[in-house]
Amino acid sequence: MKILITGTAGFIGSSLAERLLERGDEVVGVDNINDYYDQRVKYGRLKRAGLDAEAIKEDKNTSAKFYTSQLFPNYKFVKMDISDREKIEKLFKDEKFDKVCNLAAQAGVRYSLTNPHSYVQSNLVGFANLLECCRNNDIKAFCYASSSSVYGLNEIQPFSTKANVDHPISLYAASKKSNELMAHVYSHLYHLPTTGLRFFTVYGPWGRPDMALYLFTKAIIENKPIDVFNYGDMQRDFTYIDDIVNGVIKVIDNPPEGNPLWSGKDPDPSSSKAPYKIYNIGNNNPVKLMDFIEAIENKLGKKAKKNMLPIQPGDVPSTYADVSGLIEDFGYKPKTSIEEGINKFVDWYLEFFNI
């Protein structure tokens, strides 16, 4: 298949691209490489895939130039913003993709409290551009990143895709819920198969520098205090990157066909008569934040200095994924323990930063 992956300088996108390339798919990667977090990690991910990171760094994002991987001849990358409608339309017209996986987005719950317009531009305008391009270019399947944050004020756990998610508590979450609604419209009107994946706290090597594991590891190594929100009374359904990618590939390979049993009198929010599906993708095994910190301390052989703080606006105290949909449809089963995943991340961190 020829697959467009947006967000290929990102954490999940870079790992997904490499797995698809290794099995022989042709991949076109797109990323605007913004400065939301440390760009060294973004360029490092591109370099890992055999791309000329230094040349891409100098690219001013004006020519839509392609860069070909030295490791994977079937991989080319273009520095581009999905909110640039004209360039995205030309890319689809020229490249003639079979399938699209959208992992490009402005990420981060807390950042959305102070920078709302960046979420509108990327997560709404950019997403609409992709849907329109899929509709107009005979795309066979469109999968995209949603988020566990859509559950908002829901308190019934584990979080189920059959639950109502009409009470988000951050603009980031609202933008992801909007993506799901927009995708359903295109599935219903144009029969575009769409699948949304609600990711639950992805972690592992090459992970995002704004996430807890990276921040905690860096601070402990540097003998600086870590911020522990809600006084440590939090838990997250931490999911290792390899387990996430396994699930995403299952979805790419098996687009939805529609649920003939779906009823508007008793509507299931996770499916439709249209070719539309929503899945949770998580570890189905929440970990207490203090246990998570302890696992990092054990790996580093150092105790963390903890700055205990109240919960942040937009945060939820607990996430726990009901992944029964992925299990039933694809036999999905995460395999990586939190200790194994943290150990692999710390090993990567020490090597990447030459510590």
mmCIF file with all atom_site columns, C-alpha atoms in Angstrom, residues 33-185:
data_model
loop_
_atom_site.group_PDB
_atom_site.id
_atom_site.type_symbol
_atom_site.label_atom_id
_atom_site.label_alt_id
_atom_site.label_comp_id
_atom_site.label_asym_id
_atom_site.label_entity_id
_atom_site.label_seq_id
_atom_site.pdbx_PDB_ins_code
_atom_site.Cartn_x
_atom_site.Cartn_y
_atom_site.Cartn_z
_atom_site.occupancy
_atom_site.B_iso_or_equiv
_atom_site.pdbx_formal_charge
_atom_site.auth_seq_id
_atom_site.auth_comp_id
_atom_site.auth_asym_id
_atom_site.auth_atom_id
_atom_site.pdbx_PDB_model_num
ATOM 1   C CA . ILE A 1 33  ? 8.228   20.207 12.861 1.00 0.00 ? 33  ILE A CA 1
ATOM 2   C CA . ASN A 1 34  ? 6.944   23.009 15.087 1.00 0.00 ? 34  ASN A CA 1
ATOM 3   C CA . ASP A 1 35  ? 8.707   24.094 18.257 1.00 0.00 ? 35  ASP A CA 1
ATOM 4   C CA . TYR A 1 36  ? 6.086   22.913 20.759 1.00 0.00 ? 36  TYR A CA 1
ATOM 5   C CA . TYR A 1 37  ? 8.805   20.767 22.319 1.00 0.00 ? 37  TYR A CA 1
ATOM 6   C CA . ASP A 1 38  ? 12.555  20.098 21.884 1.00 0.00 ? 38  ASP A CA 1
ATOM 7   C CA . GLN A 1 39  ? 13.127  19.824 18.155 1.00 0.00 ? 39  GLN A CA 1
ATOM 8   C CA . ARG A 1 40  ? 16.304  17.805 18.680 1.00 0.00 ? 40  ARG A CA 1
ATOM 9   C CA . VAL A 1 41  ? 14.093  14.809 19.421 1.00 0.00 ? 41  VAL A CA 1
ATOM 10  C CA . LYS A 1 42  ? 11.984  15.406 16.297 1.00 0.00 ? 42  LYS A CA 1
ATOM 11  C CA . TYR A 1 43  ? 15.008  15.662 14.024 1.00 0.00 ? 43  TYR A CA 1
ATOM 12  C CA . GLY A 1 44  ? 16.536  12.674 15.798 1.00 0.00 ? 44  GLY A CA 1
ATOM 13  C CA . ARG A 1 45  ? 13.490  10.577 14.891 1.00 0.00 ? 45  ARG A CA 1
ATOM 14  C CA . LEU A 1 46  ? 13.818  11.594 11.243 1.00 0.00 ? 46  LEU A CA 1
ATOM 15  C CA . LYS A 1 47  ? 17.524  10.795 11.269 1.00 0.00 ? 47  LYS A CA 1
ATOM 16  C CA . ARG A 1 48  ? 16.774  7.385  12.796 1.00 0.00 ? 48  ARG A CA 1
ATOM 17  C CA . ALA A 1 49  ? 14.631  6.654  9.722  1.00 0.00 ? 49  ALA A CA 1
ATOM 18  C CA . GLY A 1 50  ? 17.525  7.513  7.398  1.00 0.00 ? 50  GLY A CA 1
ATOM 19  C CA . LEU A 1 51  ? 16.430  11.030 6.457  1.00 0.00 ? 51  LEU A CA 1
ATOM 20  C CA . ASP A 1 52  ? 18.778  14.007 6.109  1.00 0.00 ? 52  ASP A CA 1
ATOM 21  C CA . ALA A 1 53  ? 17.775  15.777 9.309  1.00 0.00 ? 53  ALA A CA 1
ATOM 22  C CA . GLU A 1 54  ? 20.202  18.671 8.783  1.00 0.00 ? 54  GLU A CA 1
ATOM 23  C CA . ALA A 1 55  ? 18.811  19.472 5.323  1.00 0.00 ? 55  ALA A CA 1
ATOM 24  C CA . ILE A 1 56  ? 15.252  19.261 6.640  1.00 0.00 ? 56  ILE A CA 1
ATOM 25  C CA . LYS A 1 57  ? 16.198  21.595 9.488  1.00 0.00 ? 57  LYS A CA 1
ATOM 26  C CA . GLU A 1 58  ? 17.309  24.218 6.972  1.00 0.00 ? 58  GLU A CA 1
ATOM 27  C CA . ASP A 1 59  ? 14.115  23.797 4.917  1.00 0.00 ? 59  ASP A CA 1
ATOM 28  C CA . LYS A 1 60  ? 11.937  26.886 5.377  1.00 0.00 ? 60  LYS A CA 1
ATOM 29  C CA . ASN A 1 61  ? 8.786   24.938 4.533  1.00 0.00 ? 61  ASN A CA 1
ATOM 30  C CA . THR A 1 62  ? 8.141   26.877 1.329  1.00 0.00 ? 62  THR A CA 1
ATOM 31  C CA . SER A 1 63  ? 9.071   24.518 -1.519 1.00 0.00 ? 63  SER A CA 1
ATOM 32  C CA . ALA A 1 64  ? 7.342   21.250 -0.510 1.00 0.00 ? 64  ALA A CA 1
ATOM 33  C CA . LYS A 1 65  ? 10.570  19.419 -1.301 1.00 0.00 ? 65  LYS A CA 1
ATOM 34  C CA . PHE A 1 66  ? 10.742  15.656 -0.809 1.00 0.00 ? 66  PHE A CA 1
ATOM 35  C CA . TYR A 1 67  ? 13.530  13.979 1.171  1.00 0.00 ? 67  TYR A CA 1
ATOM 36  C CA . THR A 1 68  ? 14.200  10.282 0.576  1.00 0.00 ? 68  THR A CA 1
ATOM 37  C CA . SER A 1 69  ? 15.409  7.939  3.287  1.00 0.00 ? 69  SER A CA 1
ATOM 38  C CA . GLN A 1 70  ? 18.828  6.303  2.964  1.00 0.00 ? 70  GLN A CA 1
ATOM 39  C CA . LEU A 1 71  ? 17.566  3.323  4.958  1.00 0.00 ? 71  LEU A CA 1
ATOM 40  C CA . PHE A 1 72  ? 14.161  2.887  3.328  1.00 0.00 ? 72  PHE A CA 1
ATOM 41  C CA . PRO A 1 73  ? 13.949  3.600  -0.429 1.00 0.00 ? 73  PRO A CA 1
ATOM 42  C CA . ASN A 1 74  ? 10.153  3.395  -0.081 1.00 0.00 ? 74  ASN A CA 1
ATOM 43  C CA . TYR A 1 75  ? 10.050  6.348  2.350  1.00 0.00 ? 75  TYR A CA 1
ATOM 44  C CA . LYS A 1 76  ? 9.954   10.014 1.449  1.00 0.00 ? 76  LYS A CA 1
ATOM 45  C CA . PHE A 1 77  ? 9.275   12.964 3.724  1.00 0.00 ? 77  PHE A CA 1
ATOM 46  C CA . VAL A 1 78  ? 8.020   16.477 3.093  1.00 0.00 ? 78  VAL A CA 1
ATOM 47  C CA . LYS A 1 79  ? 8.035   19.367 5.550  1.00 0.00 ? 79  LYS A CA 1
ATOM 48  C CA . MET A 1 80  ? 4.467   20.633 5.380  1.00 0.00 ? 80  MET A CA 1
ATOM 49  C CA . ASP A 1 81  ? 1.628   21.879 7.584  1.00 0.00 ? 81  ASP A CA 1
ATOM 50  C CA . ILE A 1 82  ? -1.686  20.077 7.196  1.00 0.00 ? 82  ILE A CA 1
ATOM 51  C CA . SER A 1 83  ? -3.472  23.394 7.679  1.00 0.00 ? 83  SER A CA 1
ATOM 52  C CA . ASP A 1 84  ? -1.968  24.598 4.374  1.00 0.00 ? 84  ASP A CA 1
ATOM 53  C CA . ARG A 1 85  ? -4.892  23.617 2.179  1.00 0.00 ? 85  ARG A CA 1
ATOM 54  C CA . GLU A 1 86  ? -3.283  24.321 -1.191 1.00 0.00 ? 86  GLU A CA 1
ATOM 55  C CA . LYS A 1 87  ? -0.159  22.244 -0.507 1.00 0.00 ? 87  LYS A CA 1
ATOM 56  C CA . ILE A 1 88  ? -2.077  19.358 1.031  1.00 0.00 ? 88  ILE A CA 1
ATOM 57  C CA . GLU A 1 89  ? -4.467  19.223 -1.923 1.00 0.00 ? 89  GLU A CA 1
ATOM 58  C CA . LYS A 1 90  ? -1.543  19.120 -4.358 1.00 0.00 ? 90  LYS A CA 1
ATOM 59  C CA . LEU A 1 91  ? 0.172   16.407 -2.309 1.00 0.00 ? 91  LEU A CA 1
ATOM 60  C CA . PHE A 1 92  ? -2.901  14.156 -2.511 1.00 0.00 ? 92  PHE A CA 1
ATOM 61  C CA . LYS A 1 93  ? -3.392  14.823 -6.205 1.00 0.00 ? 93  LYS A CA 1
ATOM 62  C CA . ASP A 1 94  ? 0.238   14.063 -7.068 1.00 0.00 ? 94  ASP A CA 1
ATOM 63  C CA . GLU A 1 95  ? 0.882   11.078 -4.801 1.00 0.00 ? 95  GLU A CA 1
ATOM 64  C CA . LYS A 1 96  ? -2.369  9.084  -5.107 1.00 0.00 ? 96  LYS A CA 1
ATOM 65  C CA . PHE A 1 97  ? -2.390  7.438  -1.695 1.00 0.00 ? 97  PHE A CA 1
ATOM 66  C CA . ASP A 1 98  ? -4.279  4.266  -0.846 1.00 0.00 ? 98  ASP A CA 1
ATOM 67  C CA . LYS A 1 99  ? -4.738  5.049  2.845  1.00 0.00 ? 99  LYS A CA 1
ATOM 68  C CA . VAL A 1 100 ? -4.114  7.907  5.264  1.00 0.00 ? 100 VAL A CA 1
ATOM 69  C CA . CYS A 1 101 ? -3.195  7.886  8.965  1.00 0.00 ? 101 CYS A CA 1
ATOM 70  C CA . ASN A 1 102 ? -3.396  11.311 10.603 1.00 0.00 ? 102 ASN A CA 1
ATOM 71  C CA . LEU A 1 103 ? -1.165  11.632 13.661 1.00 0.00 ? 103 LEU A CA 1
ATOM 72  C CA . ALA A 1 104 ? -0.409  15.329 13.150 1.00 0.00 ? 104 ALA A CA 1
ATOM 73  C CA . ALA A 1 105 ? -1.977  17.548 15.779 1.00 0.00 ? 105 ALA A CA 1
ATOM 74  C CA . GLN A 1 106 ? -1.208  20.208 18.291 1.00 0.00 ? 106 GLN A CA 1
ATOM 75  C CA . ALA A 1 107 ? -0.790  18.045 21.370 1.00 0.00 ? 107 ALA A CA 1
ATOM 76  C CA . GLY A 1 108 ? -0.958  18.766 25.072 1.00 0.00 ? 108 GLY A CA 1
ATOM 77  C CA . VAL A 1 109 ? -3.772  19.460 27.515 1.00 0.00 ? 109 VAL A CA 1
ATOM 78  C CA . ARG A 1 110 ? -2.084  22.210 29.532 1.00 0.00 ? 110 ARG A CA 1
ATOM 79  C CA . TYR A 1 111 ? -0.711  24.021 26.489 1.00 0.00 ? 111 TYR A CA 1
ATOM 80  C CA . SER A 1 112 ? -4.268  24.350 25.161 1.00 0.00 ? 112 SER A CA 1
ATOM 81  C CA . LEU A 1 113 ? -5.172  26.546 28.130 1.00 0.00 ? 113 LEU A CA 1
ATOM 82  C CA . THR A 1 114 ? -2.828  29.289 26.936 1.00 0.00 ? 114 THR A CA 1
ATOM 83  C CA . ASN A 1 115 ? -2.525  28.684 23.174 1.00 0.00 ? 115 ASN A CA 1
ATOM 84  C CA . PRO A 1 116 ? -6.046  27.835 21.958 1.00 0.00 ? 116 PRO A CA 1
ATOM 85  C CA . HIS A 1 117 ? -5.656  29.111 18.398 1.00 0.00 ? 117 HIS A CA 1
ATOM 86  C CA . SER A 1 118 ? -2.903  26.626 17.559 1.00 0.00 ? 118 SER A CA 1
ATOM 87  C CA . TYR A 1 119 ? -5.372  23.812 18.314 1.00 0.00 ? 119 TYR A CA 1
ATOM 88  C CA . VAL A 1 120 ? -8.033  25.293 16.064 1.00 0.00 ? 120 VAL A CA 1
ATOM 89  C CA . GLN A 1 121 ? -5.564  25.671 13.201 1.00 0.00 ? 121 GLN A CA 1
ATOM 90  C CA . SER A 1 122 ? -3.995  22.219 13.350 1.00 0.00 ? 122 SER A CA 1
ATOM 91  C CA . ASN A 1 123 ? -6.641  20.003 14.920 1.00 0.00 ? 123 ASN A CA 1
ATOM 92  C CA . LEU A 1 124 ? -9.700  21.471 13.199 1.00 0.00 ? 124 LEU A CA 1
ATOM 93  C CA . VAL A 1 125 ? -8.613  23.289 10.019 1.00 0.00 ? 125 VAL A CA 1
ATOM 94  C CA . GLY A 1 126 ? -5.895  20.740 9.248  1.00 0.00 ? 126 GLY A CA 1
ATOM 95  C CA . PHE A 1 127 ? -8.209  17.831 9.984  1.00 0.00 ? 127 PHE A CA 1
ATOM 96  C CA . ALA A 1 128 ? -10.900 19.236 7.685  1.00 0.00 ? 128 ALA A CA 1
ATOM 97  C CA . ASN A 1 129 ? -8.319  19.607 4.907  1.00 0.00 ? 129 ASN A CA 1
ATOM 98  C CA . LEU A 1 130 ? -7.405  15.937 5.212  1.00 0.00 ? 130 LEU A CA 1
ATOM 99  C CA . LEU A 1 131 ? -11.020 14.773 5.190  1.00 0.00 ? 131 LEU A CA 1
ATOM 100 C CA . GLU A 1 132 ? -11.745 16.778 2.054  1.00 0.00 ? 132 GLU A CA 1
ATOM 101 C CA . CYS A 1 133 ? -8.647  15.417 0.343  1.00 0.00 ? 133 CYS A CA 1
ATOM 102 C CA . CYS A 1 134 ? -9.623  11.866 1.258  1.00 0.00 ? 134 CYS A CA 1
ATOM 103 C CA . ARG A 1 135 ? -13.113 12.410 -0.148 1.00 0.00 ? 135 ARG A CA 1
ATOM 104 C CA . ASN A 1 136 ? -11.821 13.847 -3.405 1.00 0.00 ? 136 ASN A CA 1
ATOM 105 C CA . ASN A 1 137 ? -9.025  11.330 -4.015 1.00 0.00 ? 137 ASN A CA 1
ATOM 106 C CA . ASP A 1 138 ? -10.658 7.931  -3.556 1.00 0.00 ? 138 ASP A CA 1
ATOM 107 C CA . ILE A 1 139 ? -8.859  7.119  -0.304 1.00 0.00 ? 139 ILE A CA 1
ATOM 108 C CA . LYS A 1 140 ? -9.696  3.598  0.870  1.00 0.00 ? 140 LYS A CA 1
ATOM 109 C CA . ALA A 1 141 ? -9.352  4.273  4.601  1.00 0.00 ? 141 ALA A CA 1
ATOM 110 C CA . PHE A 1 142 ? -8.627  7.140  6.975  1.00 0.00 ? 142 PHE A CA 1
ATOM 111 C CA . CYS A 1 143 ? -7.495  6.537  10.548 1.00 0.00 ? 143 CYS A CA 1
ATOM 112 C CA . TYR A 1 144 ? -6.656  9.288  12.989 1.00 0.00 ? 144 TYR A CA 1
ATOM 113 C CA . ALA A 1 145 ? -5.516  10.013 16.524 1.00 0.00 ? 145 ALA A CA 1
ATOM 114 C CA . SER A 1 146 ? -8.170  10.886 19.025 1.00 0.00 ? 146 SER A CA 1
ATOM 115 C CA . SER A 1 147 ? -7.401  10.957 22.749 1.00 0.00 ? 147 SER A CA 1
ATOM 116 C CA . SER A 1 148 ? -8.425  9.585  26.127 1.00 0.00 ? 148 SER A CA 1
ATOM 117 C CA . SER A 1 149 ? -8.888  13.220 27.141 1.00 0.00 ? 149 SER A CA 1
ATOM 118 C CA . VAL A 1 150 ? -12.298 13.222 25.398 1.00 0.00 ? 150 VAL A CA 1
ATOM 119 C CA . TYR A 1 151 ? -13.709 11.417 28.455 1.00 0.00 ? 151 TYR A CA 1
ATOM 120 C CA . GLY A 1 152 ? -13.447 14.681 30.381 1.00 0.00 ? 152 GLY A CA 1
ATOM 121 C CA . LEU A 1 153 ? -15.745 14.690 33.404 1.00 0.00 ? 153 LEU A CA 1
ATOM 122 C CA . ASN A 1 154 ? -16.725 11.018 32.998 1.00 0.00 ? 154 ASN A CA 1
ATOM 123 C CA . GLU A 1 155 ? -16.155 9.117  36.238 1.00 0.00 ? 155 GLU A CA 1
ATOM 124 C CA . ILE A 1 156 ? -17.261 5.608  35.251 1.00 0.00 ? 156 ILE A CA 1
ATOM 125 C CA . GLN A 1 157 ? -14.157 3.502  34.679 1.00 0.00 ? 157 GLN A CA 1
ATOM 126 C CA . PRO A 1 158 ? -12.803 1.782  32.723 1.00 0.00 ? 158 PRO A CA 1
ATOM 127 C CA . PHE A 1 159 ? -13.591 4.380  30.079 1.00 0.00 ? 159 PHE A CA 1
ATOM 128 C CA . SER A 1 160 ? -15.768 2.830  27.393 1.00 0.00 ? 160 SER A CA 1
ATOM 129 C CA . THR A 1 161 ? -16.244 3.975  23.795 1.00 0.00 ? 161 THR A CA 1
ATOM 130 C CA . LYS A 1 162 ? -19.952 3.367  24.357 1.00 0.00 ? 162 LYS A CA 1
ATOM 131 C CA . ALA A 1 163 ? -20.044 6.141  26.979 1.00 0.00 ? 163 ALA A CA 1
ATOM 132 C CA . ASN A 1 164 ? -21.119 9.726  26.403 1.00 0.00 ? 164 ASN A CA 1
ATOM 133 C CA . VAL A 1 165 ? -18.185 12.122 25.903 1.00 0.00 ? 165 VAL A CA 1
ATOM 134 C CA . ASP A 1 166 ? -19.942 15.473 25.740 1.00 0.00 ? 166 ASP A CA 1
ATOM 135 C CA . HIS A 1 167 ? -18.157 17.078 28.695 1.00 0.00 ? 167 HIS A CA 1
ATOM 136 C CA . PRO A 1 168 ? -14.500 17.731 27.769 1.00 0.00 ? 168 PRO A CA 1
ATOM 137 C CA . ILE A 1 169 ? -12.479 19.930 30.111 1.00 0.00 ? 169 ILE A CA 1
ATOM 138 C CA . SER A 1 170 ? -9.775  21.240 27.768 1.00 0.00 ? 170 SER A CA 1
ATOM 139 C CA . LEU A 1 171 ? -9.794  22.688 24.271 1.00 0.00 ? 171 LEU A CA 1
ATOM 140 C CA . TYR A 1 172 ? -7.426  19.903 23.238 1.00 0.00 ? 172 TYR A CA 1
ATOM 141 C CA . ALA A 1 173 ? -10.041 17.341 24.277 1.00 0.00 ? 173 ALA A CA 1
ATOM 142 C CA . ALA A 1 174 ? -12.787 19.308 22.556 1.00 0.00 ? 174 ALA A CA 1
ATOM 143 C CA . SER A 1 175 ? -10.764 19.389 19.329 1.00 0.00 ? 175 SER A CA 1
ATOM 144 C CA . LYS A 1 176 ? -10.334 15.612 19.433 1.00 0.00 ? 176 LYS A CA 1
ATOM 145 C CA . LYS A 1 177 ? -14.037 15.048 20.059 1.00 0.00 ? 177 LYS A CA 1
ATOM 146 C CA . SER A 1 178 ? -14.691 17.376 17.123 1.00 0.00 ? 178 SER A CA 1
ATOM 147 C CA . ASN A 1 179 ? -12.452 15.196 14.938 1.00 0.00 ? 179 ASN A CA 1
ATOM 148 C CA . GLU A 1 180 ? -14.622 12.193 15.732 1.00 0.00 ? 180 GLU A CA 1
ATOM 149 C CA . LEU A 1 181 ? -17.784 14.081 14.809 1.00 0.00 ? 181 LEU A CA 1
ATOM 150 C CA . MET A 1 182 ? -16.276 15.423 11.586 1.00 0.00 ? 182 MET A CA 1
ATOM 151 C CA . ALA A 1 183 ? -15.079 11.949 10.609 1.00 0.00 ? 183 ALA A CA 1
ATOM 152 C CA . HIS A 1 184 ? -18.560 10.508 11.096 1.00 0.00 ? 184 HIS A CA 1
ATOM 153 C CA . VAL A 1 185 ? -20.031 13.095 8.739  1.00 0.00 ? 185 VAL A CA 1
#
